[in-house]
DNA sequence: AGCATGTGTTTTATCTGTAAAACACATGGT
DNA sequence: ACCATGTGTTTTACAGATAAAACACATGCT
């Protein structure tokens, strides 16, 4: 254990240490401060949004795993079962892939897994024999219905660190960002 | 701070709230609507925040991969190199693991990879022969310094779908959430 | 009917991350 | 000095994801 580095910024020679977000001490703010010290010319603004979204997502997913794992489910598995539950009808593997934002191959594996555990069932389409239809078994539906309230309660507890108005504002801003993002995402493929 | 848009349906129990979010048609809103139809009693509020954070993170990471992959880097690799660059000094594998929020084993593999490509170098500690010290090579530093501006420009372009005030509000709210989350995360292990 | 083409799904090869064990070494007590 | 214990790092075994190819079948053209 080297005792030489007690303070985060090792070489803050110039007095350009901005004070904007000293009160909210999150890790991303510290990282941004470091970058600004090394590259004073760069606009680090986007980091404060994107870095925090990524970090929040990582922390929240880790937290969400807790109630899910008690039910023996991974998050992708729960997403698949949830898609079947909330749509209320059968879905094909392709539809499930689109609904859960994962690849077709991943969906195939998950269906195989979940079928083996008796949570979903498959049947072939009678018209088009390429396609399959996947539906929840009774056990699968009961599992989802049992886990979802726990999941939501847990999420509510996690988000209770924010005031209700803050939660609403955050949901609104994220909705705006996400809506525009999902609409625009094809426009900047090779841009820069 | 206050959202300047129409108030998003935070706790609307009656099912006639379809119009508010018709303008911001994001996928999460549709999913939440489906869940409310199936389970009218559940408070789906947290989904609108957490679901959107997860979805935004997925979309943004996919987008960020573009400029990174042109440099032949994955995001975890860039995070490792970036940690070395922004701290300005050598880091041990353990420090790198903490700094990049990944496991020690993953860091070991990445270091091996990046060492093979000549982007980082290792040396053993002379005092404590268990620990290693990792530093950027000149090529590694140049690669980071070349990629970072592209990365930030790309992120700026992606975030330009939001107004500057919206970006600031979002960054502030996420900072608050993240700061509290990072502080509290140990308190609700088995809670519900 | 026969064939080219497109679509839905699965398989294969490969890669990355993780948990748990193994390993290497320092440290402190005796 | 010796040993028990703790810490930093690496290895191992394995689960999971992906891209690309393979596969099965429908559809439309001739």
CSV table of C-alpha atoms (C1' of nucleotides) in Angstrom, one decimal:
chain,number,residue,atom,x,y,z
A,1,UNK,CA,0.0,0.0,0.0
A,2,UNK,CA,1.7,3.1,-1.2
A,3,UNK,CA,0.8,6.1,0.9
A,4,UNK,CA,1.9,8.7,-1.6
A,5,UNK,CA,-1.5,9.2,-3.3
A,6,UNK,CA,-3.9,10.5,-0.7
A,7,UNK,CA,-5.7,13.0,-2.9
A,8,UNK,CA,-7.4,12.2,-6.2
A,9,UNK,CA,-5.9,14.8,-8.5
A,10,UNK,CA,-2.2,14.2,-8.3
A,11,UNK,CA,-1.0,17.1,-10.4
A,12,UNK,CA,-3.4,20.0,-10.2
A,13,UNK,CA,-0.9,22.7,-11.0
A,14,UNK,CA,-3.2,25.3,-12.5
A,15,UNK,CA,-6.0,26.7,-10.5
A,16,UNK,CA,-8.7,25.5,-13.0
A,17,UNK,CA,-10.4,23.2,-10.7
A,18,UNK,CA,-14.1,24.0,-11.3
A,19,UNK,CA,-16.4,23.8,-8.3
A,20,UNK,CA,-19.8,23.3,-9.9
A,21,UNK,CA,-20.6,19.8,-8.6
A,22,UNK,CA,-18.5,19.5,-5.5
A,23,UNK,CA,-21.6,19.0,-3.5
A,24,UNK,CA,-22.8,15.9,-5.4
A,25,UNK,CA,-19.9,13.6,-4.9
A,26,UNK,CA,-20.5,10.9,-7.4
A,27,UNK,CA,-17.7,8.9,-9.1
A,28,UNK,CA,-18.5,10.3,-12.5
A,29,UNK,CA,-17.9,13.8,-11.3
A,30,UNK,CA,-14.4,12.8,-10.1
A,31,UNK,CA,-13.6,11.2,-13.4
A,32,UNK,CA,-14.7,14.2,-15.3
A,33,UNK,CA,-12.6,16.4,-13.1
A,34,UNK,CA,-9.6,14.2,-13.9
A,35,UNK,CA,-10.2,14.5,-17.6
A,36,UNK,CA,-10.5,18.2,-17.4
A,37,UNK,CA,-7.2,18.5,-15.6
A,38,UNK,CA,-5.5,16.4,-18.3
A,39,UNK,CA,-7.3,17.9,-21.3
A,40,UNK,CA,-8.5,21.3,-20.4
A,41,UNK,CA,-9.6,22.1,-23.9
A,42,UNK,CA,-12.1,19.3,-24.2
A,43,UNK,CA,-15.9,19.7,-23.7
A,44,UNK,CA,-16.5,17.0,-21.1
A,45,UNK,CA,-20.2,17.9,-20.9
A,46,UNK,CA,-21.5,14.7,-22.6
A,47,UNK,CA,-19.6,12.6,-20.1
A,48,UNK,CA,-21.7,14.0,-17.3
A,49,UNK,CA,-24.8,12.6,-18.9
A,50,UNK,CA,-23.7,9.5,-20.7
A,51,UNK,CA,-21.2,8.4,-18.1
A,52,UNK,CA,-23.8,8.8,-15.4
A,53,UNK,CA,-26.4,6.9,-17.4
A,54,UNK,CA,-24.0,4.0,-17.9
A,55,UNK,CA,-23.0,4.0,-14.3
A,56,UNK,CA,-26.5,4.2,-13.0
A,57,UNK,CA,-27.5,1.3,-15.3
A,58,UNK,CA,-24.7,-0.8,-14.0
A,59,UNK,CA,-25.5,-0.1,-10.4
A,60,UNK,CA,-29.2,-0.6,-10.9
A,61,UNK,CA,-28.9,-3.8,-12.8
A,62,UNK,CA,-26.7,-5.2,-10.1
A,63,UNK,CA,-29.3,-4.2,-7.6
A,64,UNK,CA,-32.1,-5.7,-9.6
A,65,UNK,CA,-30.4,-9.0,-9.9
A,66,UNK,CA,-31.0,-9.6,-6.2
A,67,UNK,CA,-34.8,-10.2,-6.2
A,68,UNK,CA,-34.6,-11.9,-9.6
A,69,UNK,CA,-31.9,-14.3,-8.6
A,70,UNK,CA,-34.1,-15.4,-5.7
A,71,UNK,CA,-36.5,-16.7,-8.3
A,72,UNK,CA,-33.6,-18.3,-10.2
A,73,UNK,CA,-33.9,-15.9,-13.1
A,74,UNK,CA,-31.4,-13.8,-14.9
A,75,UNK,CA,-32.5,-10.4,-16.2
A,76,UNK,CA,-32.5,-11.4,-19.9
A,77,UNK,CA,-34.6,-14.5,-18.9
A,78,UNK,CA,-37.0,-12.3,-17.0
A,79,UNK,CA,-37.3,-9.9,-19.9
A,80,UNK,CA,-38.3,-12.7,-22.1
A,81,UNK,CA,-40.9,-14.1,-19.8
A,82,UNK,CA,-42.1,-10.6,-19.1
A,83,UNK,CA,-42.5,-9.9,-22.8
A,84,UNK,CA,-44.8,-12.9,-23.1
A,85,UNK,CA,-46.7,-11.9,-20.0
A,86,UNK,CA,-47.3,-8.3,-20.8
A,87,UNK,CA,-48.3,-8.8,-24.4
A,88,UNK,CA,-50.7,-11.5,-23.2
A,89,UNK,CA,-50.3,-13.7,-26.3
A,90,UNK,CA,-47.8,-16.0,-27.9
A,91,UNK,CA,-44.7,-14.6,-29.6
A,92,UNK,CA,-42.4,-16.0,-32.2
A,93,UNK,CA,-38.6,-16.1,-31.5
A,94,UNK,CA,-38.1,-13.2,-33.8
A,95,UNK,CA,-40.7,-11.1,-32.1
A,96,UNK,CA,-39.2,-12.0,-28.7
A,97,UNK,CA,-35.8,-10.9,-30.0
A,98,UNK,CA,-37.2,-7.5,-31.1
A,99,UNK,CA,-39.2,-7.1,-27.9
A,100,UNK,CA,-36.2,-7.8,-25.6
A,101,UNK,CA,-33.6,-6.1,-27.8
A,102,UNK,CA,-31.4,-9.1,-28.0
A,103,UNK,CA,-30.1,-11.2,-30.9
A,104,UNK,CA,-32.1,-14.1,-32.3
A,105,UNK,CA,-29.4,-16.6,-31.3
A,106,UNK,CA,-29.6,-15.5,-27.7
A,107,UNK,CA,-33.4,-15.9,-27.8
A,108,UNK,CA,-33.1,-19.4,-29.1
A,109,UNK,CA,-30.8,-20.4,-26.3
A,110,UNK,CA,-33.0,-18.8,-23.7
A,111,UNK,CA,-36.1,-20.5,-25.0
A,112,UNK,CA,-34.4,-23.8,-24.9
A,113,UNK,CA,-33.3,-23.1,-21.3
A,114,UNK,CA,-36.7,-21.9,-20.2
A,115,UNK,CA,-38.5,-24.8,-22.0
A,116,UNK,CA,-36.4,-27.2,-20.1
A,117,UNK,CA,-37.4,-25.6,-16.8
A,118,UNK,CA,-41.1,-25.8,-17.8
A,119,UNK,CA,-41.6,-22.0,-17.9
A,120,UNK,CA,-42.4,-21.7,-21.6
A,121,UNK,CA,-43.7,-24.0,-24.3
A,122,UNK,CA,-43.2,-24.0,-28.0
A,123,UNK,CA,-45.4,-25.1,-30.9
A,124,UNK,CA,-44.8,-24.9,-34.6
A,125,UNK,CA,-46.9,-22.7,-36.8
A,126,UNK,CA,-49.3,-24.7,-38.9
A,127,UNK,CA,-49.2,-22.4,-41.9
A,128,UNK,CA,-45.6,-21.4,-42.0
A,129,UNK,CA,-43.5,-24.2,-40.8
A,130,UNK,CA,-40.4,-22.0,-40.3
A,131,UNK,CA,-41.9,-20.1,-37.5
A,132,UNK,CA,-42.4,-21.2,-33.9
A,133,UNK,CA,-44.7,-19.8,-31.3
A,134,UNK,CA,-43.7,-19.5,-27.7
A,135,UNK,CA,-46.1,-19.1,-24.8
A,136,UNK,CA,-45.9,-19.1,-21.0
A,137,UNK,CA,-46.8,-22.2,-19.1
A,138,UNK,CA,-48.9,-21.8,-16.0
A,139,UNK,CA,-45.7,-22.1,-13.9
A,140,UNK,CA,-44.1,-19.4,-16.0
A,141,UNK,CA,-47.0,-17.0,-15.6
A,142,UNK,CA,-47.1,-17.6,-11.9
A,143,UNK,CA,-43.4,-17.0,-11.6
A,144,UNK,CA,-43.6,-13.7,-13.4
A,145,UNK,CA,-46.6,-12.6,-11.5
A,146,UNK,CA,-44.9,-13.5,-8.3
A,147,UNK,CA,-41.6,-11.8,-9.0
A,148,UNK,CA,-42.8,-8.6,-10.6
A,149,UNK,CA,-44.3,-7.1,-7.5
A,150,UNK,CA,-41.1,-7.8,-5.6
A,151,UNK,CA,-39.1,-6.3,-8.4
A,152,UNK,CA,-41.2,-3.2,-8.5
A,153,UNK,CA,-41.1,-2.8,-4.7
A,154,UNK,CA,-37.3,-3.2,-4.8
A,155,UNK,CA,-37.0,-0.6,-7.6
A,156,UNK,CA,-39.3,1.8,-5.6
A,157,UNK,CA,-37.0,1.4,-2.6
A,158,UNK,CA,-33.9,2.1,-4.7
A,159,UNK,CA,-35.4,5.2,-6.3
A,160,UNK,CA,-36.7,6.5,-3.0
A,161,UNK,CA,-33.4,8.3,-2.7
A,162,UNK,CA,-34.9,10.8,-5.0
A,163,UNK,CA,-37.8,13.1,-4.2
A,164,UNK,CA,-41.0,12.3,-6.1
A,165,UNK,CA,-40.7,15.4,-8.2
A,166,UNK,CA,-37.2,14.5,-9.0
A,167,UNK,CA,-38.3,11.0,-10.1
A,168,UNK,CA,-40.9,12.6,-12.3
A,169,UNK,CA,-38.5,15.1,-13.8
A,170,UNK,CA,-36.0,12.3,-14.4
A,171,UNK,CA,-38.5,10.1,-16.1
A,172,UNK,CA,-39.7,12.9,-18.3
A,173,UNK,CA,-36.2,13.9,-19.4
A,174,UNK,CA,-35.2,10.3,-20.0
A,175,UNK,CA,-38.4,9.7,-22.0
A,176,UNK,CA,-37.5,12.7,-24.2
A,177,UNK,CA,-34.0,11.5,-24.7
A,178,UNK,CA,-35.0,8.0,-25.3
A,179,UNK,CA,-37.8,8.8,-27.7
A,180,UNK,CA,-35.5,11.0,-29.8
A,181,UNK,CA,-32.7,8.6,-29.6
A,182,UNK,CA,-34.8,5.7,-30.8
A,183,UNK,CA,-36.1,7.8,-33.7
A,184,UNK,CA,-32.7,9.2,-34.7
A,185,UNK,CA,-30.4,6.4,-34.1
A,186,UNK,CA,-29.9,5.5,-37.8
A,187,UNK,CA,-28.9,9.0,-38.8
A,188,UNK,CA,-25.4,9.1,-37.4
A,189,UNK,CA,-23.8,5.9,-38.4
A,190,UNK,CA,-20.4,7.1,-39.6
A,191,UNK,CA,-20.7,10.7,-38.5
A,192,UNK,CA,-18.3,12.4,-36.2
B,1,UNK,CA,-34.6,21.9,-12.5
B,2,UNK,CA,-38.3,21.9,-13.2
B,3,UNK,CA,-39.5,20.0,-16.2
B,4,UNK,CA,-40.7,22.5,-18.8
B,5,UNK,CA,-42.7,19.9,-20.7
B,6,UNK,CA,-46.2,18.7,-20.0
B,7,UNK,CA,-46.3,16.7,-16.8
B,8,UNK,CA,-45.6,13.0,-17.5
B,9,UNK,CA,-48.0,10.6,-15.9
B,10,UNK,CA,-46.3,9.9,-12.6
B,11,UNK,CA,-49.1,8.4,-10.6
B,12,UNK,CA,-52.1,8.3,-12.9
B,13,UNK,CA,-54.2,5.4,-11.7
B,14,UNK,CA,-57.0,5.9,-14.2
B,15,UNK,CA,-56.3,4.3,-17.5
B,16,UNK,CA,-57.0,7.3,-19.7
B,17,UNK,CA,-53.5,8.7,-19.7
B,18,UNK,CA,-52.5,7.6,-23.2
B,19,UNK,CA,-52.2,11.2,-24.6
B,20,UNK,CA,-49.4,12.5,-22.4
B,21,UNK,CA,-46.8,10.3,-23.8
B,22,UNK,CA,-48.0,10.1,-27.3
B,23,UNK,CA,-45.6,12.8,-28.2
B,24,UNK,CA,-42.6,11.1,-26.6
B,25,UNK,CA,-43.2,7.7,-28.1
B,26,UNK,CA,-40.4,5.7,-26.6
B,27,UNK,CA,-40.5,1.9,-26.3
B,28,UNK,CA,-40.5,2.0,-22.5
B,29,UNK,CA,-43.7,3.9,-22.4
B,30,UNK,CA,-45.3,1.2,-24.5
B,31,UNK,CA,-44.0,-1.5,-22.3
B,32,UNK,CA,-45.3,0.2,-19.2
B,33,UNK,CA,-48.7,0.6,-20.8
B,34,UNK,CA,-48.8,-3.1,-21.4
B,35,UNK,CA,-48.0,-3.9,-17.9
B,36,UNK,CA,-50.6,-1.6,-16.6
B,37,UNK,CA,-53.2,-3.2,-18.7
B,38,UNK,CA,-52.3,-6.7,-17.4
B,39,UNK,CA,-51.7,-5.7,-13.7
B,40,UNK,CA,-53.7,-2.5,-13.1
B,41,UNK,CA,-52.9,-2.6,-9.4
B,42,UNK,CA,-49.1,-2.3,-9.6
B,43,UNK,CA,-47.2,0.9,-9.3
B,44,UNK,CA,-45.2,1.0,-12.5
B,45,UNK,CA,-43.6,4.3,-11.7
B,46,UNK,CA,-40.1,2.9,-11.2
B,47,UNK,CA,-40.1,1.3,-14.6
B,48,UNK,CA,-40.3,4.7,-16.2
B,49,UNK,CA,-37.0,5.6,-14.7
B,50,UNK,CA,-35.1,2.4,-14.4
B,51,UNK,CA,-36.3,0.9,-17.6
B,52,UNK,CA,-35.4,4.1,-19.5
B,53,UNK,CA,-32.0,4.3,-17.9
B,54,UNK,CA,-31.3,0.7,-18.9
B,55,UNK,CA,-32.6,1.3,-22.4
B,56,UNK,CA,-30.7,4.5,-22.9
B,57,UNK,CA,-27.5,2.9,-21.6
B,58,UNK,CA,-27.9,0.1,-24.1
B,59,UNK,CA,-28.5,2.4,-27.0
B,60,UNK,CA,-25.8,4.8,-26.1
B,61,UNK,CA,-23.2,2.0,-25.6
B,62,UNK,CA,-24.0,0.6,-29.0
B,63,UNK,CA,-23.6,4.1,-30.5
B,64,UNK,CA,-20.4,4.7,-28.6
B,65,UNK,CA,-18.9,1.5,-29.9
B,66,UNK,CA,-18.8,3.1,-33.4
B,67,UNK,CA,-15.9,5.6,-32.9
B,68,UNK,CA,-14.2,3.2,-30.5
B,69,UNK,CA,-14.2,0.3,-32.8
B,70,UNK,CA,-12.5,2.4,-35.5
B,71,UNK,CA,-9.6,2.5,-33.1
B,72,UNK,CA,-9.8,-1.3,-32.5
B,73,UNK,CA,-10.9,-0.8,-28.9
B,74,UNK,CA,-13.8,-2.2,-27.0
B,75,UNK,CA,-15.4,0.0,-24.4
B,76,UNK,CA,-13.9,-1.9,-21.4
B,77,UNK,CA,-10.5,-1.6,-23.0
B,78,UNK,CA,-10.9,2.1,-23.5
B,79,UNK,CA,-12.0,2.5,-19.9
B,80,UNK,CA,-8.9,0.8,-18.8
B,81,UNK,CA,-6.6,3.0,-20.9
B,82,UNK,CA,-8.6,6.0,-20.0
B,83,UNK,CA,-8.2,5.4,-16.3
B,84,UNK,CA,-4.4,5.3,-16.8
B,85,UNK,CA,-4.5,8.4,-18.9
B,86,UNK,CA,-6.7,10.6,-16.7
B,87,UNK,CA,-5.0,9.7,-13.4
B,88,UNK,CA,-1.7,10.5,-15.1
B,89,UNK,CA,0.2,7.8,-13.2
B,90,UNK,CA,0.7,4.1,-13.0
B,91,UNK,CA,-2.1,1.9,-11.5
B,92,UNK,CA,-2.0,-1.6,-10.1
B,93,UNK,CA,-4.4,-4.2,-11.5
B,94,UNK,CA,-6.5,-3.9,-8.3
B,95,UNK,CA,-6.7,-0.1,-8.7
B,96,UNK,CA,-7.7,-0.5,-12.3
B,97,UNK,CA,-10.4,-3.0,-11.4
B,98,UNK,CA,-11.9,-0.5,-8.9
B,99,UNK,CA,-11.5,2.4,-11.3
B,100,UNK,CA,-13.2,0.7,-14.1
B,101,UNK,CA,-15.8,-1.2,-12.0
B,102,UNK,CA,-14.8,-4.6,-13.3
B,103,UNK,CA,-13.5,-7.7,-11.7
B,104,UNK,CA,-9.9,-8.3,-11.1
B,105,UNK,CA,-9.9,-11.3,-13.5
B,106,UNK,CA,-11.3,-9.2,-16.3
B,107,UNK,CA,-8.6,-6.6,-15.7
B,108,UNK,CA,-5.9,-9.3,-15.8
B,109,UNK,CA,-7.1,-10.4,-19.2
B,110,UNK,CA,-7.4,-6.9,-20.6
B,111,UNK,CA,-3.9,-6.0,-19.5
B,112,UNK,CA,-2.6,-9.1,-21.2
B,113,UNK,CA,-4.4,-8.2,-24.3
B,114,UNK,CA,-3.3,-4.6,-24.3
B,115,UNK,CA,0.2,-5.5,-23.4
B,116,UNK,CA,0.4,-7.7,-26.5
B,117,UNK,CA,-0.7,-4.8,-28.6
B,118,UNK,CA,1.9,-2.5,-27.1
B,119,UNK,CA,-0.6,-0.1,-25.5
B,120,UNK,CA,0.4,-0.7,-21.9
B,121,UNK,CA,3.4,-2.0,-20.0
B,122,UNK,CA,3.8,-3.8,-16.7
B,123,UNK,CA,6.5,-3.8,-14.2
B,124,UNK,CA,6.7,-5.5,-10.8
B,125,UNK,CA,6.8,-3.6,-7.6
B,126,UNK,CA,10.2,-3.7,-6.0
B,127,UNK,CA,8.9,-3.5,-2.4
B,128,UNK,CA,5.9,-5.8,-2.6
B,129,UNK,CA,6.4,-8.5,-5.2
B,130,UNK,CA,2.8,-9.4,-5.4
B,131,UNK,CA,1.7,-6.2,-7.0
B,132,UNK,CA,2.3,-5.0,-10.5
B,133,UNK,CA,2.2,-1.5,-11.9
B,134,UNK,CA,0.6,-0.8,-15.3
B,135,UNK,CA,1.3,2.3,-17.3
B,136,UNK,CA,0.5,3.5,-20.8
B,137,UNK,CA,3.1,3.3,-23.5
B,138,UNK,CA,3.5,6.2,-25.8
B,139,UNK,CA,1.4,4.4,-28.4
B,140,UNK,CA,-1.3,3.9,-25.8
B,141,UNK,CA,-1.3,7.5,-24.7
B,142,UNK,CA,-1.5,8.7,-28.3
B,143,UNK,CA,-4.3,6.3,-29.0
B,144,UNK,CA,-6.4,7.5,-26.1
B,145,UNK,CA,-5.7,11.2,-26.9
B,146,UNK,CA,-6.7,10.6,-30.5
B,147,UNK,CA,-9.9,8.7,-29.7
B,148,UNK,CA,-11.2,10.8,-26.9
B,149,UNK,CA,-12.0,13.9,-28.9
B,150,UNK,CA,-13.8,11.8,-31.5
B,151,UNK,CA,-15.6,10.0,-28.7
B,152,UNK,CA,-16.7,13.3,-27.1
B,153,UNK,CA,-17.8,14.8,-30.4
B,154,UNK,CA,-19.8,11.7,-31.1
B,155,UNK,CA,-21.5,11.9,-27.7
B,156,UNK,CA,-22.2,15.6,-28.2
B,157,UNK,CA,-23.9,14.8,-31.5
B,158,UNK,CA,-26.0,12.1,-29.9
B,159,UNK,CA,-27.0,14.3,-27.0
B,160,UNK,CA,-27.9,17.2,-29.3
B,161,UNK,CA,-31.4,15.8,-29.5
B,162,UNK,CA,-31.8,17.4,-26.1
B,163,UNK,CA,-31.8,21.1,-25.5
B,164,UNK,CA,-28.9,22.4,-23.5
B,165,UNK,CA,-31.1,23.1,-20.5
B,166,UNK,CA,-32.5,19.6,-20.7
B,167,UNK,CA,-29.0,18.2,-20.8
B,168,UNK,CA,-28.0,20.2,-17.7
B,169,UNK,CA,-31.2,19.1,-15.9
B,170,UNK,CA,-30.6,15.5,-16.8
B,171,UNK,CA,-27.0,15.6,-15.7
B,172,UNK,CA,-28.0,17.2,-12.4
B,173,UNK,CA,-30.7,14.7,-11.6
B,174,UNK,CA,-28.5,11.7,-12.6
B,175,UNK,CA,-25.7,13.1,-10.4
B,176,UNK,CA,-28.1,13.3,-7.5
B,177,UNK,CA,-29.4,9.8,-8.1
B,178,UNK,CA,-26.0,8.3,-8.7
B,179,UNK,CA,-24.4,10.0,-5.7
B,180,UNK,CA,-27.1,8.8,-3.3
B,181,UNK,CA,-27.0,5.3,-5.0
B,182,UNK,CA,-23.3,5.0,-4.6
B,183,UNK,CA,-23.7,6.0,-1.0
B,184,UNK,CA,-26.6,3.8,-0.1
B,185,UNK,CA,-26.1,0.7,-2.1
B,186,UNK,CA,-25.1,-1.5,0.8
B,187,UNK,CA,-28.1,-0.7,2.9
B,188,UNK,CA,-30.7,-2.7,1.0
B,189,UNK,CA,-29.3,-6.1,0.4
B,190,UNK,CA,-32.1,-8.3,1.4
B,191,UNK,CA,-34.8,-5.7,1.8
B,192,UNK,CA,-38.1,-5.7,0.0
C,1,DA,C1',-43.8,-27.4,-61.8
C,2,DG,C1',-39.2,-25.7,-61.0
C,3,DC,C1',-36.0,-22.5,-59.4
C,4,DA,C1',-34.2,-18.1,-57.4
C,5,DT,C1',-34.7,-15.3,-53.7
C,6,DG,C1',-36.0,-13.8,-49.1
C,7,DT,C1',-37.3,-14.6,-44.3
C,8,DG,C1',-37.4,-17.0,-39.7
C,9,DT,C1',-34.8,-19.8,-36.9
C,10,DT,C1',-31.0,-22.5,-35.3
C,11,DT,C1',-26.2,-23.9,-35.1
C,12,DT,C1',-21.2,-23.2,-34.8
C,13,DA,C1',-17.1,-21.0,-33.7
C,14,DT,C1',-15.4,-17.7,-30.9
C,15,DC,C1',-14.9,-14.4,-27.5
C,16,DT,C1',-15.6,-12.0,-23.0
C,17,DG,C1',-16.8,-11.8,-18.3
C,18,DT,C1',-17.3,-14.0,-13.8
C,19,DA,C1',-16.9,-16.9,-9.6
C,20,DA,C1',-14.1,-19.7,-7.3
C,21,DA,C1',-9.9,-21.6,-6.6
C,22,DA,C1',-5.0,-21.3,-6.8
C,23,DC,C1',-1.0,-18.9,-6.2
C,24,DA,C1',2.6,-15.6,-4.5
C,25,DC,C1',3.8,-12.8,-1.2
C,26,DA,C1',3.6,-9.6,3.0
C,27,DT,C1',2.6,-9.0,7.8
C,28,DG,C1',2.1,-9.8,12.6
C,29,DG,C1',2.2,-12.8,16.4
C,30,DT,C1',4.8,-16.2,19.0
D,1,DA,C1',12.8,-17.8,12.6
D,2,DC,C1',8.3,-19.8,11.9
D,3,DC,C1',3.6,-20.1,11.0
D,4,DA,C1',-1.2,-18.4,10.4
D,5,DT,C1',-3.6,-15.1,8.2
D,6,DG,C1',-4.7,-11.6,4.9
D,7,DT,C1',-4.1,-9.3,0.5
D,8,DG,C1',-3.0,-8.7,-4.5
D,9,DT,C1',-3.0,-11.1,-8.7
D,10,DT,C1',-3.6,-14.9,-11.9
D,11,DT,C1',-5.6,-19.2,-13.4
D,12,DT,C1',-9.4,-22.3,-14.3
D,13,DA,C1',-13.9,-23.8,-15.5
D,14,DC,C1',-17.8,-22.3,-17.3
D,15,DA,C1',-22.0,-19.6,-18.5
D,16,DG,C1',-23.6,-16.2,-21.8
D,17,DA,C1',-23.4,-13.3,-26.0
D,18,DT,C1',-22.4,-12.5,-30.8
D,19,DA,C1',-21.5,-12.8,-35.9
D,20,DA,C1',-21.5,-15.6,-39.5
D,21,DA,C1',-23.0,-19.6,-41.6
D,22,DA,C1',-26.3,-23.1,-42.1
D,23,DC,C1',-30.8,-24.6,-42.4
D,24,DA,C1',-35.8,-24.9,-43.4
D,25,DC,C1',-39.3,-23.2,-45.5
D,26,DA,C1',-42.3,-19.7,-48.1
D,27,DT,C1',-43.0,-16.8,-52.0
D,28,DG,C1',-42.9,-15.1,-56.6
D,29,DC,C1',-41.3,-15.5,-61.2
D,30,DT,C1',-41.0,-18.1,-65.5
